[in-house]
Amino acid sequence: MNTKEIAEIRRRITVKRSNMNELYCCYVNSSKEVLEEFELSVSLMNESEKEMYFNLMKKVLSGTPGRNLLDINFSTKQVMESDRHKLLMTLRNSRLKDAEARGTFFRLITESVDLESNYIILLGCDSYDVPKKGADGADFAEGADEVYHYLVCAICPVKDGKAELGYAPTDKVFRCMNSSQRVAGTEFGFLFPAFDDRAANIYNALFYSRSTGTVHQEFIDAVFSTDPLMPADDQEKAFNEVLAESVQESCSFELVKAVHSEVRARVMKHKESKDPEMLSVTPEDMGDLLQECGVSQEEAEAFEEKCLEQFGSKTVLSPANLVNVKKFSVVTPHIKISVEPDFSYLVETRVIDGKKYLLIPAGEGVEVNGLDVKVKKD
């Protein structure tokens, strides 16, 4: 799903726009015991409760594609034969009315997920009459291309409230009071099926993780049974390891600076273009980029091979996950330097009197501990 498609469905998940009349909830403790299962009638909720529940589900479509939002891909065999995919289709097609399917789904999650706190599993199902688009991209007033049936699942930790001073009217004094347990927010979840080209794609789901440092693989294994996903935060570390192993002695300061500059330029250009599709690269693309930065063809081919081993042939890589385009830092055993990425070209390496140096032009406006200082002339 691209950013426009994600935004379209996200706008849909509101009290006024969606057709979610019932929500289903399973309350689980940290010992993997189901404390309660219940059905929630949206029409019987007050307005505040409605907003809170829908905000929890809407959160599943927030964040950055490739970082918080990751594609789950089903093979043709899985779509035809997999019990996990059949279960998701049953939940969707029955609009969550199939109690046996709901029970199986809740059990898969409770048996696999390990959270330090209690949590709720929140399920909702909606039917969206996808409006037709005109040549200018505007919706037609009437008519729909198709109806998109989808389900949303949100996993939300439940936290104990803190003791606070509260007013006791009967005693006319403020006393220490323990607030009740509260839902802390959506930690992870998914949308199924994906909304690709403004239509249902049962070969894909969209997975959400609040943290870019984990993808809750145990949940993915239990619910989707698909290939493992690498967290966005781990991709940069893995990329650096592959690059260092592939080019070895050629891994110079100048090379890394050139790679950072080139990747950042591509990310910025894509951002300025406002292209809704996520910018992605293959190992071959990165191999070509390395050659543009001065790496030999042999080293570039070694990089591509190691990339496939590390990330897998099906992994879609986002350049912004491989290189931190927001900063450029240089670390030595005793000094750390942070440079605005636009000015990384100012940092150079020099050998003076047999010693290796990082050379940074000082110019005017030098501060030390917040104090303006002058750089003495020779």
Short mmCIF file of C-alpha atoms in Angstrom, two decimals:
data_model
loop_
_atom_site.label_atom_id
_atom_site.label_comp_id
_atom_site.label_asym_id
_atom_site.label_seq_id
_atom_site.Cartn_x
_atom_site.Cartn_y
_atom_site.Cartn_z
CA MET A 1 0.00 0.00 0.00
CA ASN A 2 1.26 3.47 -0.81
CA THR A 3 0.82 6.55 1.34
CA LYS A 4 -2.35 7.71 -0.45
CA GLU A 5 -4.03 4.33 -0.03
CA ILE A 6 -3.03 4.16 3.63
CA ALA A 7 -4.38 7.67 4.23
CA GLU A 8 -7.66 6.84 2.45
CA ILE A 9 -8.40 3.89 4.73
CA ARG A 10 -7.14 5.74 7.80
CA ARG A 11 -9.66 8.53 7.11
CA ARG A 12 -12.29 5.83 6.83
CA ILE A 13 -11.77 4.49 10.36
CA THR A 14 -13.90 7.03 12.21
CA VAL A 15 -17.17 6.85 14.10
CA LYS A 16 -19.09 8.73 11.40
CA ARG A 17 -17.61 7.12 8.29
CA SER A 18 -17.12 3.43 9.07
CA ASN A 19 -19.73 0.68 9.20
CA MET A 20 -18.19 -0.96 12.26
CA ASN A 21 -21.28 -1.57 14.37
CA GLU A 22 -19.65 -4.10 16.68
CA LEU A 23 -16.15 -4.43 18.04
CA TYR A 24 -14.78 -7.60 19.60
CA CYS A 25 -12.33 -7.53 22.48
CA CYS A 26 -10.25 -10.13 24.30
CA TYR A 27 -8.62 -9.11 27.59
CA VAL A 28 -5.45 -11.11 28.37
CA ASN A 29 -3.07 -10.98 31.34
CA SER A 30 0.73 -11.20 31.25
CA SER A 31 0.50 -14.92 32.10
CA LYS A 32 -1.32 -15.57 28.80
CA GLU A 33 -4.64 -16.18 30.53
CA VAL A 34 -7.82 -14.83 28.93
CA LEU A 35 -9.58 -12.73 31.54
CA GLU A 36 -12.58 -11.77 29.45
CA GLU A 37 -14.01 -11.83 25.92
CA PHE A 38 -16.77 -9.42 25.04
CA GLU A 39 -18.65 -7.81 22.18
CA LEU A 40 -19.00 -4.04 22.13
CA SER A 41 -21.97 -2.38 20.46
CA VAL A 42 -20.82 0.92 19.02
CA SER A 43 -24.35 2.37 19.15
CA LEU A 44 -24.48 1.86 22.94
CA MET A 45 -21.19 3.69 23.60
CA ASN A 46 -21.04 7.34 24.51
CA GLU A 47 -19.23 9.66 22.11
CA SER A 48 -15.99 9.72 24.13
CA GLU A 49 -15.78 5.93 24.22
CA LYS A 50 -16.43 5.68 20.50
CA GLU A 51 -13.60 8.11 19.75
CA MET A 52 -11.20 6.25 22.03
CA TYR A 53 -11.88 2.83 20.50
CA PHE A 54 -11.69 4.09 16.92
CA ASN A 55 -8.46 5.97 17.66
CA LEU A 56 -6.90 2.70 18.86
CA MET A 57 -7.78 1.01 15.58
CA LYS A 58 -6.85 4.01 13.43
CA LYS A 59 -3.36 3.91 14.97
CA VAL A 60 -2.73 0.67 13.03
CA LEU A 61 -2.46 2.83 9.90
CA SER A 62 -0.03 5.40 11.28
CA GLY A 63 3.72 5.84 10.94
CA THR A 64 6.11 5.53 8.02
CA PRO A 65 5.85 2.80 5.35
CA GLY A 66 8.93 0.62 5.53
CA ARG A 67 9.52 1.55 9.17
CA ASN A 68 6.32 1.34 11.25
CA LEU A 69 4.19 -0.10 8.43
CA LEU A 70 5.45 -3.30 6.83
CA ASP A 71 4.02 -5.45 4.05
CA ILE A 72 3.07 -9.03 4.85
CA ASN A 73 3.22 -11.12 1.67
CA PHE A 74 1.37 -14.41 1.21
CA SER A 75 2.47 -16.88 -1.46
CA THR A 76 -0.07 -18.33 -3.88
CA LYS A 77 0.20 -21.66 -2.04
CA GLN A 78 -0.59 -19.98 1.27
CA VAL A 79 -3.63 -18.24 -0.17
CA MET A 80 -4.88 -21.55 -1.55
CA GLU A 81 -3.96 -23.89 1.31
CA SER A 82 -2.78 -22.08 4.46
CA ASP A 83 -4.91 -22.45 7.60
CA ARG A 84 -3.79 -19.00 8.75
CA HIS A 85 -4.94 -17.30 5.55
CA LYS A 86 -8.23 -19.24 5.58
CA LEU A 87 -8.81 -18.08 9.15
CA LEU A 88 -8.29 -14.44 8.20
CA MET A 89 -10.65 -14.82 5.25
CA THR A 90 -13.28 -16.45 7.47
CA LEU A 91 -13.08 -13.58 9.95
CA ARG A 92 -13.36 -11.07 7.14
CA ASN A 93 -16.14 -12.77 5.17
CA SER A 94 -18.24 -13.42 8.28
CA ARG A 95 -17.70 -9.83 9.43
CA LEU A 96 -16.33 -11.33 12.66
CA LYS A 97 -19.65 -13.06 13.39
CA ASP A 98 -18.07 -16.54 13.32
CA ALA A 99 -17.52 -17.17 17.04
CA GLU A 100 -15.39 -20.27 16.44
CA ALA A 101 -13.05 -18.39 14.11
CA ARG A 102 -12.78 -15.52 16.60
CA GLY A 103 -11.93 -17.96 19.39
CA THR A 104 -9.24 -19.63 17.27
CA PHE A 105 -7.77 -16.24 16.35
CA PHE A 106 -7.68 -15.04 19.96
CA ARG A 107 -6.09 -18.31 21.05
CA LEU A 108 -3.32 -18.05 18.42
CA ILE A 109 -2.39 -14.65 19.78
CA THR A 110 -2.60 -15.39 23.49
CA GLU A 111 -0.48 -18.53 23.12
CA SER A 112 2.29 -16.73 21.20
CA VAL A 113 2.50 -13.12 22.37
CA ASP A 114 4.65 -12.27 25.41
CA LEU A 115 4.00 -8.85 26.90
CA GLU A 116 5.06 -7.67 30.34
CA SER A 117 1.65 -6.18 31.02
CA ASN A 118 -1.95 -7.18 30.47
CA TYR A 119 -3.31 -6.30 27.03
CA ILE A 120 -6.42 -6.29 24.89
CA ILE A 121 -6.92 -7.68 21.40
CA LEU A 122 -9.33 -5.39 19.57
CA LEU A 123 -11.03 -6.50 16.35
CA GLY A 124 -13.20 -4.52 13.97
CA CYS A 125 -14.57 -5.12 10.45
CA ASP A 126 -15.75 -2.56 7.92
CA SER A 127 -17.22 -2.42 4.40
CA TYR A 128 -16.09 0.53 2.29
CA ASP A 129 -17.86 1.51 -0.93
CA VAL A 130 -14.77 2.67 -2.79
CA PRO A 131 -15.78 5.81 -4.73
CA LYS A 132 -14.90 6.13 -8.36
CA LYS A 133 -12.19 8.61 -9.25
CA GLY A 134 -12.37 11.15 -12.03
CA ALA A 135 -9.51 12.09 -14.33
CA ASP A 136 -8.58 14.87 -11.90
CA GLY A 137 -8.44 12.43 -9.00
CA ALA A 138 -11.63 13.75 -7.37
CA ASP A 139 -14.35 11.38 -6.15
CA PHE A 140 -17.53 11.08 -8.18
CA ALA A 141 -20.62 12.01 -6.26
CA GLU A 142 -22.25 8.64 -6.94
CA GLY A 143 -21.16 5.15 -7.82
CA ALA A 144 -18.46 2.86 -6.54
CA ASP A 145 -15.87 0.73 -8.28
CA GLU A 146 -16.18 -2.00 -5.65
CA VAL A 147 -16.79 -2.72 -1.98
CA TYR A 148 -13.66 -3.21 0.10
CA HIS A 149 -14.28 -5.53 3.07
CA TYR A 150 -11.46 -5.43 5.60
CA LEU A 151 -10.67 -6.17 9.21
CA VAL A 152 -8.46 -4.28 11.64
CA CYS A 153 -6.70 -5.79 14.64
CA ALA A 154 -5.03 -3.72 17.37
CA ILE A 155 -2.97 -5.07 20.28
CA CYS A 156 -3.00 -2.57 23.14
CA PRO A 157 -1.18 -2.92 26.50
CA VAL A 158 -3.16 -2.21 29.66
CA LYS A 159 -1.26 -0.27 32.31
CA ASP A 160 -1.97 0.21 36.00
CA GLY A 161 -2.89 3.76 36.88
CA LYS A 162 -0.71 5.81 39.23
CA ALA A 163 -1.69 6.84 42.72
CA GLU A 164 -2.75 10.49 42.65
CA LEU A 165 -4.29 13.04 44.96
CA GLY A 166 -8.00 13.23 44.30
CA TYR A 167 -10.83 15.19 45.87
CA ALA A 168 -13.11 13.19 48.18
CA PRO A 169 -16.41 15.16 48.30
CA THR A 170 -17.74 13.38 51.40
CA ASP A 171 -14.64 14.25 53.45
CA LYS A 172 -14.08 17.59 51.69
CA VAL A 173 -10.37 16.90 51.40
CA PHE A 174 -7.83 15.63 48.85
CA ARG A 175 -6.76 12.03 49.44
CA CYS A 176 -4.46 9.50 47.76
CA MET A 177 -6.49 7.59 45.20
CA ASN A 178 -5.54 4.75 42.86
CA SER A 179 -6.85 5.30 39.35
CA SER A 180 -8.09 2.21 37.49
CA GLN A 181 -6.28 0.34 34.73
CA ARG A 182 -6.03 2.13 31.42
CA VAL A 183 -5.37 1.15 27.82
CA ALA A 184 -1.98 2.66 27.02
CA GLY A 185 -2.32 2.79 23.23
CA THR A 186 -1.82 0.54 20.23
CA GLU A 187 1.49 -1.34 20.34
CA PHE A 188 1.07 -3.32 17.11
CA GLY A 189 -1.62 -4.67 14.81
CA PHE A 190 -2.59 -5.17 11.18
CA LEU A 191 -4.99 -4.48 8.34
CA PHE A 192 -6.24 -7.36 6.15
CA PRO A 193 -6.49 -7.57 3.23
CA ALA A 194 -4.28 -4.80 1.88
CA PHE A 195 -5.84 -1.95 -0.09
CA ASP A 196 -3.72 -1.95 -3.27
CA ASP A 197 -4.71 0.04 -6.35
CA ARG A 198 -7.82 0.97 -4.35
CA ALA A 199 -9.00 -2.63 -4.21
CA ALA A 200 -8.66 -5.63 -1.90
CA ASN A 201 -5.45 -7.62 -2.26
CA ILE A 202 -5.80 -10.89 -0.35
CA TYR A 203 -2.14 -11.71 -1.07
CA ASN A 204 -1.03 -8.95 1.28
CA ALA A 205 -1.64 -7.56 4.75
CA LEU A 206 -0.26 -4.38 6.31
CA PHE A 207 1.46 -4.86 9.67
CA TYR A 208 1.97 -2.01 12.15
CA SER A 209 4.52 -1.74 14.96
CA ARG A 210 4.79 1.35 17.15
CA SER A 211 8.46 0.60 17.73
CA THR A 212 10.85 0.45 14.78
CA GLY A 213 13.14 -1.75 16.88
CA THR A 214 10.87 -4.79 16.92
CA VAL A 215 8.32 -6.41 14.62
CA HIS A 216 6.85 -8.84 17.20
CA GLN A 217 7.88 -11.83 15.11
CA GLU A 218 6.08 -14.26 17.41
CA PHE A 219 2.80 -12.55 16.49
CA ILE A 220 3.61 -12.64 12.76
CA ASP A 221 4.49 -16.35 12.99
CA ALA A 222 1.24 -17.16 14.78
CA VAL A 223 -1.18 -15.07 12.72
CA PHE A 224 0.39 -15.06 9.25
CA SER A 225 3.02 -17.82 9.24
CA THR A 226 5.06 -15.91 6.65
CA ASP A 227 8.77 -15.15 6.21
CA PRO A 228 10.44 -13.26 9.10
CA LEU A 229 10.66 -9.48 8.88
CA MET A 230 13.70 -7.44 9.89
CA PRO A 231 12.97 -4.42 12.11
CA ALA A 232 13.79 -1.07 10.53
CA ASP A 233 16.34 -0.25 13.25
CA ASP A 234 18.24 -3.47 12.56
CA GLN A 235 18.52 -2.84 8.82
CA GLU A 236 21.06 -0.02 9.16
CA LYS A 237 23.30 -2.15 11.38
CA ALA A 238 23.02 -5.11 8.99
CA PHE A 239 23.76 -2.88 6.00
CA ASN A 240 26.90 -1.51 7.66
CA GLU A 241 28.11 -5.02 8.46
CA VAL A 242 27.54 -6.19 4.88
CA LEU A 243 29.28 -3.13 3.45
CA ALA A 244 32.33 -3.53 5.74
CA GLU A 245 32.67 -7.25 4.97
CA SER A 246 32.31 -6.72 1.22
CA VAL A 247 34.72 -3.85 0.59
CA GLN A 248 37.09 -4.45 3.56
CA GLU A 249 40.20 -2.30 2.98
CA SER A 250 38.24 -0.06 0.61
CA CYS A 251 35.87 0.95 3.42
CA SER A 252 37.35 4.43 3.74
CA PHE A 253 35.96 7.61 5.25
CA GLU A 254 35.53 9.02 1.76
CA LEU A 255 33.54 5.99 0.58
CA VAL A 256 31.13 6.01 3.53
CA LYS A 257 30.66 9.76 3.16
CA ALA A 258 29.94 9.35 -0.56
CA VAL A 259 27.42 6.54 0.06
CA HIS A 260 25.67 8.60 2.75
CA SER A 261 25.51 11.63 0.46
CA GLU A 262 24.20 9.65 -2.53
CA VAL A 263 21.53 7.77 -0.56
CA ARG A 264 20.40 10.96 1.16
CA ALA A 265 20.12 12.74 -2.19
CA ARG A 266 17.84 10.01 -3.52
CA VAL A 267 15.67 10.06 -0.39
CA MET A 268 15.32 13.86 -0.51
CA LYS A 269 14.50 13.80 -4.23
CA HIS A 270 11.80 11.20 -3.65
CA LYS A 271 10.37 13.22 -0.78
CA GLU A 272 10.22 16.38 -2.89
CA SER A 273 8.48 14.49 -5.72
CA LYS A 274 5.60 13.60 -3.33
CA ASP A 275 5.42 10.18 -4.96
CA PRO A 276 2.99 8.12 -2.82
CA GLU A 277 4.90 4.90 -3.53
CA MET A 278 7.58 3.99 -1.00
CA LEU A 279 11.13 4.47 -2.23
CA SER A 280 12.72 1.03 -2.30
CA VAL A 281 15.98 -0.49 -3.51
CA THR A 282 17.28 -3.96 -4.32
CA PRO A 283 20.76 -5.32 -3.53
CA GLU A 284 21.55 -4.80 -7.22
CA ASP A 285 20.55 -1.13 -6.95
CA MET A 286 22.85 -0.67 -3.97
CA GLY A 287 25.65 -2.50 -5.80
CA ASP A 288 25.35 -0.03 -8.69
CA LEU A 289 25.36 2.86 -6.22
CA LEU A 290 28.58 1.57 -4.64
CA GLN A 291 30.27 1.45 -8.03
CA GLU A 292 29.20 5.06 -8.61
CA CYS A 293 30.95 5.87 -5.32
CA GLY A 294 34.21 4.23 -6.47
CA VAL A 295 33.87 0.59 -5.38
CA SER A 296 35.18 -2.04 -7.82
CA GLN A 297 32.79 -4.31 -9.71
CA GLU A 298 34.14 -7.34 -7.83
CA GLU A 299 33.48 -5.71 -4.45
CA ALA A 300 30.04 -4.56 -5.57
CA GLU A 301 29.12 -8.12 -6.62
CA ALA A 302 30.35 -9.44 -3.25
CA PHE A 303 28.15 -6.83 -1.56
CA GLU A 304 25.09 -7.89 -3.55
CA GLU A 305 25.63 -11.55 -2.65
CA LYS A 306 26.03 -10.80 1.06
CA CYS A 307 22.99 -8.53 0.92
CA LEU A 308 20.83 -11.37 -0.36
CA GLU A 309 22.13 -13.61 2.43
CA GLN A 310 21.47 -11.00 5.11
CA PHE A 311 18.12 -9.56 4.00
CA GLY A 312 16.64 -12.32 1.88
CA SER A 313 15.51 -12.14 -1.72
CA LYS A 314 11.97 -10.95 -0.87
CA THR A 315 12.88 -8.13 1.50
CA VAL A 316 11.95 -4.66 0.27
CA LEU A 317 14.64 -2.29 1.48
CA SER A 318 14.03 1.36 2.16
CA PRO A 319 17.15 3.52 1.66
CA ALA A 320 16.15 5.60 4.68
CA ASN A 321 16.45 2.44 6.81
CA LEU A 322 19.93 1.65 5.52
CA VAL A 323 21.43 5.09 6.08
CA ASN A 324 20.39 7.66 8.67
CA VAL A 325 19.77 10.57 6.33
CA LYS A 326 19.00 12.96 9.20
CA LYS A 327 22.50 13.02 10.64
CA PHE A 328 26.15 12.44 9.78
CA SER A 329 28.35 11.54 12.74
CA VAL A 330 32.03 10.69 13.10
CA VAL A 331 33.20 8.86 16.22
CA THR A 332 36.78 8.28 17.37
CA PRO A 333 37.82 6.64 20.67
CA HIS A 334 37.82 10.09 22.35
CA ILE A 335 35.77 12.45 20.19
CA LYS A 336 32.29 12.41 18.63
CA ILE A 337 31.40 14.87 15.89
CA SER A 338 27.88 15.48 14.58
CA VAL A 339 27.56 17.27 11.26
CA GLU A 340 24.52 18.56 9.42
CA PRO A 341 24.15 16.12 6.48
CA ASP A 342 24.14 18.98 3.96
CA PHE A 343 27.64 19.92 5.12
CA SER A 344 29.25 16.49 5.46
CA TYR A 345 31.48 17.39 2.50
CA LEU A 346 33.34 19.81 4.79
CA VAL A 347 34.82 16.96 6.83
CA GLU A 348 38.00 15.56 5.31
CA THR A 349 40.78 13.18 6.28
CA ARG A 350 44.42 14.21 6.16
CA VAL A 351 47.78 12.70 7.07
CA ILE A 352 50.05 15.36 8.59
CA ASP A 353 53.55 14.49 9.74
CA GLY A 354 52.61 10.81 9.58
CA LYS A 355 49.52 11.19 11.79
CA LYS A 356 45.91 10.72 10.65
CA TYR A 357 43.61 13.69 11.21
CA LEU A 358 39.99 14.66 10.66
CA LEU A 359 40.03 18.13 9.14
CA ILE A 360 37.09 20.48 9.74
CA PRO A 361 37.21 24.14 8.63
CA ALA A 362 36.44 26.36 11.59
CA GLY A 363 35.66 29.71 9.98
CA GLU A 364 33.58 32.14 12.07
CA GLY A 365 30.91 31.38 14.63
CA VAL A 366 32.81 28.77 16.66
CA GLU A 367 31.30 27.98 20.08
CA VAL A 368 32.72 25.98 22.97
CA ASN A 369 30.24 25.00 25.68
CA GLY A 370 27.91 27.68 24.36
CA LEU A 371 30.56 30.41 24.42
CA ASP A 372 31.73 32.22 21.28
CA VAL A 373 35.47 31.75 20.84
CA LYS A 374 38.12 33.01 18.46
CA VAL A 375 40.38 30.67 16.54
CA LYS A 376 43.92 32.02 16.74
CA LYS A 377 45.89 32.54 13.56
CA ASP A 378 49.36 31.04 13.18
#
